[in-house]
CSV table of C-alpha atoms in Angstrom, one decimal:
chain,number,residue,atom,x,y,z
K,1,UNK,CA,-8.2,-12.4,-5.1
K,2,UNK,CA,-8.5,-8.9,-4.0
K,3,UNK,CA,-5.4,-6.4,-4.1
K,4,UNK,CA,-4.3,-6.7,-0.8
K,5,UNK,CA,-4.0,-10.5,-1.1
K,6,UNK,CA,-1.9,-10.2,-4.4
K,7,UNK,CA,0.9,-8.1,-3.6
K,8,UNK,CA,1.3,-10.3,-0.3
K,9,UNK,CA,1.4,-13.3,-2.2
K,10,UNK,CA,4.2,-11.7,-5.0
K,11,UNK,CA,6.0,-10.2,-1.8
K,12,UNK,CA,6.8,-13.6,-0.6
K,13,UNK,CA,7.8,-15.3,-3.7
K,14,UNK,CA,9.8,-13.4,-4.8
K,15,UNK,CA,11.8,-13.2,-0.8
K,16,UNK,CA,11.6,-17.1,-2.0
K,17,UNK,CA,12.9,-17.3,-5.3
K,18,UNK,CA,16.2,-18.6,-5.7
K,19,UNK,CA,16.5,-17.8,-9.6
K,20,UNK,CA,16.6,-14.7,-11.4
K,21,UNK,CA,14.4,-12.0,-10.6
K,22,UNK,CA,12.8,-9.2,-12.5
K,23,UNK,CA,11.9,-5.9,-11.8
K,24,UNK,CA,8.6,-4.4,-13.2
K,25,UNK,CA,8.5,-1.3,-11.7
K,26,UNK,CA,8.2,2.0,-13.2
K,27,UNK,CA,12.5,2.9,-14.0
K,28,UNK,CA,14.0,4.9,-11.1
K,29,UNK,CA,16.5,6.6,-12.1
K,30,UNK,CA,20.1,5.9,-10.4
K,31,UNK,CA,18.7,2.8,-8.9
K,32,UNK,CA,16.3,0.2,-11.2
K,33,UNK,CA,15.7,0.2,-14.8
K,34,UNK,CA,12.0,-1.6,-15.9
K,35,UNK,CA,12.3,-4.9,-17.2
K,36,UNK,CA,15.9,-5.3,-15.4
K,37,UNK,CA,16.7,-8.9,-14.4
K,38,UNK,CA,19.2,-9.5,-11.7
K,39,UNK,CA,20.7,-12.9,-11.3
K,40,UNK,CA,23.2,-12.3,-8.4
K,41,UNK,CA,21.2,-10.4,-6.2
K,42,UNK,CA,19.6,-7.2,-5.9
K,43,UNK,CA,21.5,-4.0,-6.0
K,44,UNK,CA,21.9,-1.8,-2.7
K,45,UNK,CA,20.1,0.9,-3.9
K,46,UNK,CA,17.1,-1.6,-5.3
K,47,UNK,CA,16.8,-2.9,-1.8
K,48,UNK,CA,17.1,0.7,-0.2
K,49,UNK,CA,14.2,2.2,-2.7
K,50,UNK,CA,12.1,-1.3,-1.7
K,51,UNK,CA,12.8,-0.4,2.2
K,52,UNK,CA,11.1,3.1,1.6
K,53,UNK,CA,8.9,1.8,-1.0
K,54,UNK,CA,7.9,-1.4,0.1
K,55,UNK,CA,4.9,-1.6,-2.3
K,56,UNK,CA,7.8,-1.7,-5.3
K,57,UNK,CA,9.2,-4.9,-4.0
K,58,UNK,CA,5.7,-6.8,-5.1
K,59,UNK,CA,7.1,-6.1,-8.7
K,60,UNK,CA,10.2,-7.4,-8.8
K,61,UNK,CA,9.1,-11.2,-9.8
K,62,UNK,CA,10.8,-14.2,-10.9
K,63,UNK,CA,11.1,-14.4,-14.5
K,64,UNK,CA,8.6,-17.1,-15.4
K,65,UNK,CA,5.8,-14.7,-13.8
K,66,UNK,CA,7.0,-11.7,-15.9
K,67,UNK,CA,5.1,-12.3,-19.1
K,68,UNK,CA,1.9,-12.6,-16.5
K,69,UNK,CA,3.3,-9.2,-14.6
K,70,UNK,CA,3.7,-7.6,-17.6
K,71,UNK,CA,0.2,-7.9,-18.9
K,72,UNK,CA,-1.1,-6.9,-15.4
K,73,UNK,CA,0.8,-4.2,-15.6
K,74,UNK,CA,-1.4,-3.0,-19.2
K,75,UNK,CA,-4.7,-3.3,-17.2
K,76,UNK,CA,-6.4,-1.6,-15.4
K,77,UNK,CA,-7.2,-2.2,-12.1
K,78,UNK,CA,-5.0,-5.1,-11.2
K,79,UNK,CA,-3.0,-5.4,-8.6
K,80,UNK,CA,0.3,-4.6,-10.4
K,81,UNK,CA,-1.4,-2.0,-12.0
K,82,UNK,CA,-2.8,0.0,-9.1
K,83,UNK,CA,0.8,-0.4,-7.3
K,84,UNK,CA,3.1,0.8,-10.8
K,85,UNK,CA,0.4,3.5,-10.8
K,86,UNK,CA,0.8,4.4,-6.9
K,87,UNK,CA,5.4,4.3,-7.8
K,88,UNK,CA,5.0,6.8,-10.6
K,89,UNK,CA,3.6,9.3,-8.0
């Protein structure tokens, strides 16, 4: 799959999960912490930072893809990668 395809693909599951989600982004501060899982919805300013940021909403997953995320996330190259890479700037 290239990168474009990915982060697509992890944008609409997670609008479709119905369980908990996790966030894998890099930790803003005052509004996500890495590794957070939210099981009654995303917070206000979550959702606000994914409206400007729209690439960071392709790492909040549900938690039985976060052991996969997280290991994308250590190499390089990968979609999760490039995108966690692209948030830190």
């Amino acid at each position: 799959m290239s990168e474009k395809t990915v982060p697509a693909a992890q944008k609409a599951a997670a609008k479709k999960a119905k369980g908990p989600l996790v966030y894998c982004g890099p930790t803003v501060r005052g509004v996500a912490k890495q590794f957070t899982v939210y099981t009654n919805g995303i917070p206000s300013a979550l959702e606000k930072y994914m409206t400007e940021r729209p690439e960071a909403r392709s790492l909040l997953v549900p938690v039985e893809r976060m052991p996969q995320t997280r290991e994308n996330l250590r190499k390089k190259g990968t979609a999760e990668a490039v995108i966690f890479e692209k948030l830190m700037k």
